[in-house]
Short mmCIF file of C-alpha atoms in Angstrom, two decimals:
data_model
loop_
_atom_site.label_atom_id
_atom_site.label_comp_id
_atom_site.label_asym_id
_atom_site.label_seq_id
_atom_site.Cartn_x
_atom_site.Cartn_y
_atom_site.Cartn_z
CA UNK F 1034 128.87 80.53 85.87
CA UNK F 1035 125.68 79.79 84.28
CA UNK F 1036 125.17 81.88 81.12
CA UNK F 1037 121.99 83.22 79.84
CA UNK F 1038 121.49 84.19 75.91
CA UNK F 1039 118.81 85.65 74.19
CA UNK F 1040 117.83 85.91 70.56
CA UNK F 1041 116.92 87.83 68.56
CA UNK F 1042 119.05 90.93 70.40
CA UNK F 1043 117.04 93.29 68.36
CA UNK F 1044 113.37 93.23 66.98
CA UNK F 1045 111.19 95.48 64.75
CA UNK F 1046 107.47 94.25 64.15
CA UNK F 1047 104.42 96.16 62.82
CA UNK F 1048 101.59 96.69 64.89
CA UNK F 1049 99.56 93.69 64.90
CA UNK F 1050 102.10 91.26 64.15
CA UNK F 1051 103.14 88.14 66.14
CA UNK F 1052 106.97 87.32 67.69
CA UNK F 1053 108.76 84.86 69.64
CA UNK F 1054 111.55 85.74 71.99
CA UNK F 1055 114.03 82.67 72.89
CA UNK F 1056 116.23 82.48 76.04
CA UNK F 1057 118.63 79.71 76.43
CA UNK F 1058 120.34 78.69 79.81
CA UNK F 1059 123.53 76.75 80.38
CA UNK F 1060 122.37 75.00 83.40
CA UNK F 1061 119.49 73.67 86.01
CA UNK F 1062 117.45 76.46 87.27
CA UNK F 1063 115.02 77.22 90.20
CA UNK F 1064 113.55 79.98 88.92
CA UNK F 1065 112.88 81.69 85.44
CA UNK F 1066 111.37 84.90 84.91
CA UNK F 1067 110.34 87.10 81.94
CA UNK F 1068 110.60 90.97 82.39
CA UNK F 1069 109.74 93.99 80.42
CA UNK F 1070 111.65 97.31 80.92
CA UNK F 1071 110.00 100.32 79.99
CA UNK F 1072 111.04 103.33 78.70
CA UNK F 1073 111.39 104.78 82.25
CA UNK F 1074 113.69 102.04 83.43
CA UNK F 1075 111.09 99.97 85.49
CA UNK F 1076 111.10 96.02 85.03
CA UNK F 1077 107.61 94.78 85.10
CA UNK F 1078 107.16 91.22 85.85
CA UNK F 1079 105.55 89.32 82.93
CA UNK F 1080 106.09 85.51 83.97
CA UNK F 1081 107.24 83.53 86.83
CA UNK F 1082 108.09 80.43 85.03
CA UNK F 1083 110.38 77.68 85.70
CA UNK F 1084 108.67 75.07 83.84
CA UNK F 1085 105.05 74.74 82.07
CA UNK F 1086 103.53 77.32 79.91
CA UNK F 1087 101.23 80.31 81.25
CA UNK F 1088 99.28 82.85 79.60
CA UNK F 1089 98.37 86.35 80.54
CA UNK F 1090 96.38 87.99 77.97
CA UNK F 1091 98.29 88.45 74.55
CA UNK F 1092 101.46 87.09 76.15
CA UNK F 1093 102.38 83.68 76.82
CA UNK F 1094 105.40 81.94 78.05
CA UNK F 1095 106.65 78.19 77.91
CA UNK F 1096 109.86 76.91 79.43
CA UNK F 1097 111.36 73.42 78.92
CA UNK F 1098 113.82 73.02 81.59
CA UNK F 1099 114.88 69.63 80.30
CA UNK F 1100 116.22 71.17 77.43
CA UNK F 1101 117.29 74.51 78.97
CA UNK F 1102 115.20 77.04 77.02
CA UNK F 1103 112.10 79.40 77.38
CA UNK F 1104 109.98 81.36 74.84
CA UNK F 1105 108.29 84.52 75.26
CA UNK F 1106 105.13 84.63 72.48
CA UNK F 1107 103.78 88.06 71.79
CA UNK F 1108 100.51 88.22 70.06
CA UNK F 1109 98.97 90.96 67.86
CA UNK F 1110 101.68 93.38 69.04
CA UNK F 1111 100.83 97.14 69.97
CA UNK F 1112 103.44 99.99 70.21
CA UNK F 1113 103.34 100.03 74.03
CA UNK F 1114 104.77 96.50 73.96
CA UNK F 1115 107.89 98.25 72.91
CA UNK F 1116 111.04 97.99 75.17
CA UNK F 1117 113.87 95.52 76.18
CA UNK F 1118 112.48 91.83 77.14
CA UNK F 1119 114.87 90.43 79.60
CA UNK F 1120 114.86 86.52 81.02
CA UNK F 1121 116.57 85.87 84.05
CA UNK F 1122 117.25 82.82 85.66
CA UNK F 1123 117.96 81.61 89.28
CA UNK F 1124 120.72 78.55 89.05
CA UNK F 1125 119.40 75.71 91.40
CA UNK F 1126 121.38 75.98 94.77
CA UNK F 1127 122.41 79.47 93.90
CA UNK F 1128 120.50 81.00 96.46
CA UNK F 1129 117.65 83.13 94.42
CA UNK F 1130 120.46 85.27 92.79
CA UNK F 1131 118.93 86.27 89.23
CA UNK F 1132 121.30 86.07 86.19
CA UNK F 1133 119.77 88.21 83.30
CA UNK F 1134 120.51 87.76 79.68
CA UNK F 1135 121.21 90.70 77.56
CA UNK F 1136 117.74 91.27 76.48
CA UNK F 1137 115.90 91.47 73.14
CA UNK F 1138 115.14 95.02 72.06
CA UNK F 1139 111.55 95.25 70.44
CA UNK F 1140 110.15 97.89 68.81
CA UNK F 1141 106.76 97.80 67.39
CA UNK F 1142 105.80 100.39 64.62
CA UNK F 1143 102.58 101.62 63.56
CA UNK K 1108 100.32 94.07 94.78
CA UNK K 1109 103.95 93.93 95.84
CA UNK K 1110 105.31 97.20 96.11
CA UNK K 1111 109.10 98.21 96.13
CA UNK K 1112 110.15 101.56 96.23
CA UNK K 1113 113.38 103.52 95.66
CA UNK K 1114 114.15 106.79 97.55
CA UNK K 1115 115.10 108.83 94.17
CA UNK K 1116 114.51 108.23 90.79
CA UNK K 1117 117.04 110.68 89.81
CA UNK K 1118 120.26 111.49 91.71
CA UNK K 1119 123.61 113.90 90.62
CA UNK K 1120 126.35 113.77 93.17
CA UNK K 1121 130.13 115.00 93.14
CA UNK K 1122 133.47 112.46 93.23
CA UNK K 1123 134.12 111.40 96.87
CA UNK K 1124 130.60 112.14 98.30
CA UNK K 1125 129.29 109.61 100.52
CA UNK K 1126 125.75 108.20 98.41
CA UNK K 1127 123.07 106.49 99.98
CA UNK K 1128 120.34 104.54 97.91
CA UNK K 1129 117.16 103.49 100.25
CA UNK K 1130 115.12 100.77 99.22
CA UNK K 1131 111.88 99.46 100.88
CA UNK K 1132 109.32 96.52 100.31
CA UNK K 1133 106.02 96.29 101.71
CA UNK K 1134 105.27 92.59 101.47
CA UNK K 1135 107.19 91.23 104.26
CA UNK K 1136 109.83 89.68 102.29
CA UNK K 1137 112.84 88.03 103.38
CA UNK K 1138 115.50 88.33 100.53
CA UNK K 1139 116.34 92.11 99.27
CA UNK K 1140 118.95 92.82 96.34
CA UNK K 1141 120.73 95.65 94.89
CA UNK K 1142 121.71 95.65 90.76
CA UNK K 1143 123.04 98.06 88.63
CA UNK K 1144 122.25 98.26 84.69
CA UNK K 1145 124.90 99.42 82.16
CA UNK K 1146 124.59 99.79 78.69
CA UNK K 1147 126.37 96.56 77.04
CA UNK K 1148 126.81 94.94 80.26
CA UNK K 1149 123.49 94.22 81.52
CA UNK K 1150 121.83 94.08 85.04
CA UNK K 1151 124.82 93.13 87.46
CA UNK K 1152 124.16 91.92 91.30
CA UNK K 1153 125.91 93.99 93.60
CA UNK K 1154 124.69 92.45 97.26
CA UNK K 1155 121.95 90.63 98.58
CA UNK K 1156 120.46 90.01 102.01
CA UNK K 1157 118.31 86.87 103.31
CA UNK K 1158 117.51 88.45 106.43
CA UNK K 1159 118.05 91.71 108.76
CA UNK K 1160 121.52 92.38 109.54
CA UNK K 1161 122.46 89.77 107.00
CA UNK K 1162 124.45 90.56 103.80
CA UNK K 1163 126.20 88.76 100.76
CA UNK K 1164 128.61 90.07 98.00
CA UNK K 1165 127.08 89.25 94.65
CA UNK K 1166 129.40 89.75 91.33
CA UNK K 1167 130.48 93.26 91.70
CA UNK K 1168 130.51 94.36 95.45
CA UNK K 1169 133.86 96.83 95.17
CA UNK K 1170 133.22 100.21 96.19
CA UNK K 1171 129.84 99.50 97.54
CA UNK K 1172 128.60 98.44 100.86
CA UNK K 1173 124.93 97.81 102.08
CA UNK K 1174 122.75 97.99 105.45
CA UNK K 1175 119.69 96.06 106.34
CA UNK K 1176 118.60 97.06 110.04
CA UNK K 1177 115.04 96.53 109.41
CA UNK K 1178 113.37 93.73 107.11
CA UNK K 1179 111.80 95.89 104.94
CA UNK K 1180 114.61 98.28 104.04
CA UNK K 1181 117.84 97.82 102.13
CA UNK K 1182 120.65 100.58 101.43
CA UNK K 1183 123.16 100.45 99.45
CA UNK K 1184 126.10 103.11 100.20
CA UNK K 1185 128.89 104.26 97.98
CA UNK K 1186 131.38 105.14 100.66
CA UNK K 1187 133.23 107.49 97.92
CA UNK K 1188 131.54 107.97 94.96
CA UNK K 1189 133.48 107.66 91.36
CA UNK K 1190 131.98 108.60 87.99
CA UNK K 1191 132.58 104.79 87.21
CA UNK K 1192 129.60 104.11 89.59
CA UNK K 1193 127.18 106.45 87.21
CA UNK K 1194 124.54 104.24 86.60
CA UNK K 1195 121.15 102.80 86.93
CA UNK K 1196 120.73 101.10 90.47
CA UNK K 1197 117.75 98.62 90.47
CA UNK K 1198 116.70 97.06 94.24
CA UNK K 1199 114.66 94.05 94.42
CA UNK K 1200 112.93 91.60 96.61
CA UNK K 1201 111.48 88.08 97.01
CA UNK K 1202 110.31 86.06 99.59
CA UNK K 1203 111.61 82.72 100.65
CA UNK K 1204 108.57 80.79 100.35
CA UNK K 1205 107.54 78.56 97.44
CA UNK K 1206 107.80 81.38 94.86
CA UNK K 1207 110.99 83.02 94.33
CA UNK K 1208 109.78 85.46 92.19
CA UNK K 1209 111.83 88.74 92.24
CA UNK K 1210 109.80 92.17 92.15
CA UNK K 1211 111.71 95.29 91.10
CA UNK K 1212 111.73 98.89 92.41
CA UNK K 1213 111.62 101.76 89.88
CA UNK K 1214 115.12 102.29 89.66
CA UNK K 1215 117.57 105.03 90.70
CA UNK K 1216 119.44 106.69 87.84
CA UNK K 1217 122.81 108.00 89.34
CA UNK K 1218 125.17 110.40 88.19
CA UNK K 1219 128.52 110.96 89.41
CA UNK K 1220 130.04 114.32 88.17
#
């Protein structure tokens, strides 16, 4: 099946720092989503981004479908950004079933 | 805003009990999904449904069944709960239109003792 790899697995930042999270996937996809899982377990939708670039406030994401990777940028990080960030993909022809990466655990410290 | 709700945030059941986890979405989505999340194993798809009364197995369907009698509601059933089904259960929904974006409920943390 499709492989989804995220890096780094863990990241510690000082408040105000910038970071880049990466997601590599092994096959063509219909859909790619980035989520933030908060401490209560809720998955918050950040981006639906099968290709191209999107921005939402301090967050932005870029997917290069032909090279099978996506990047999530967090600028001016805040303590509330802490949590786990997941990339998930829906394989082309796979019927909208998401395969999740293993996540990046982010901790933002004062 | 899309809203996906799950019947319980926390649930404690005994081994052998029949357990129902309910999920309701208010966006008229055709597709609904059940995932479980475990440390070290990530999120894995249990079952999904593309329409009322339709269901398909995901990656780990053993020990589970589902029911979709109405478009907005998708139930996950543990026929005889076991301790290895202690997990976080997440429901999601998506439309079959131009965007396949999935939206998740808050999750149910199930403990089987």
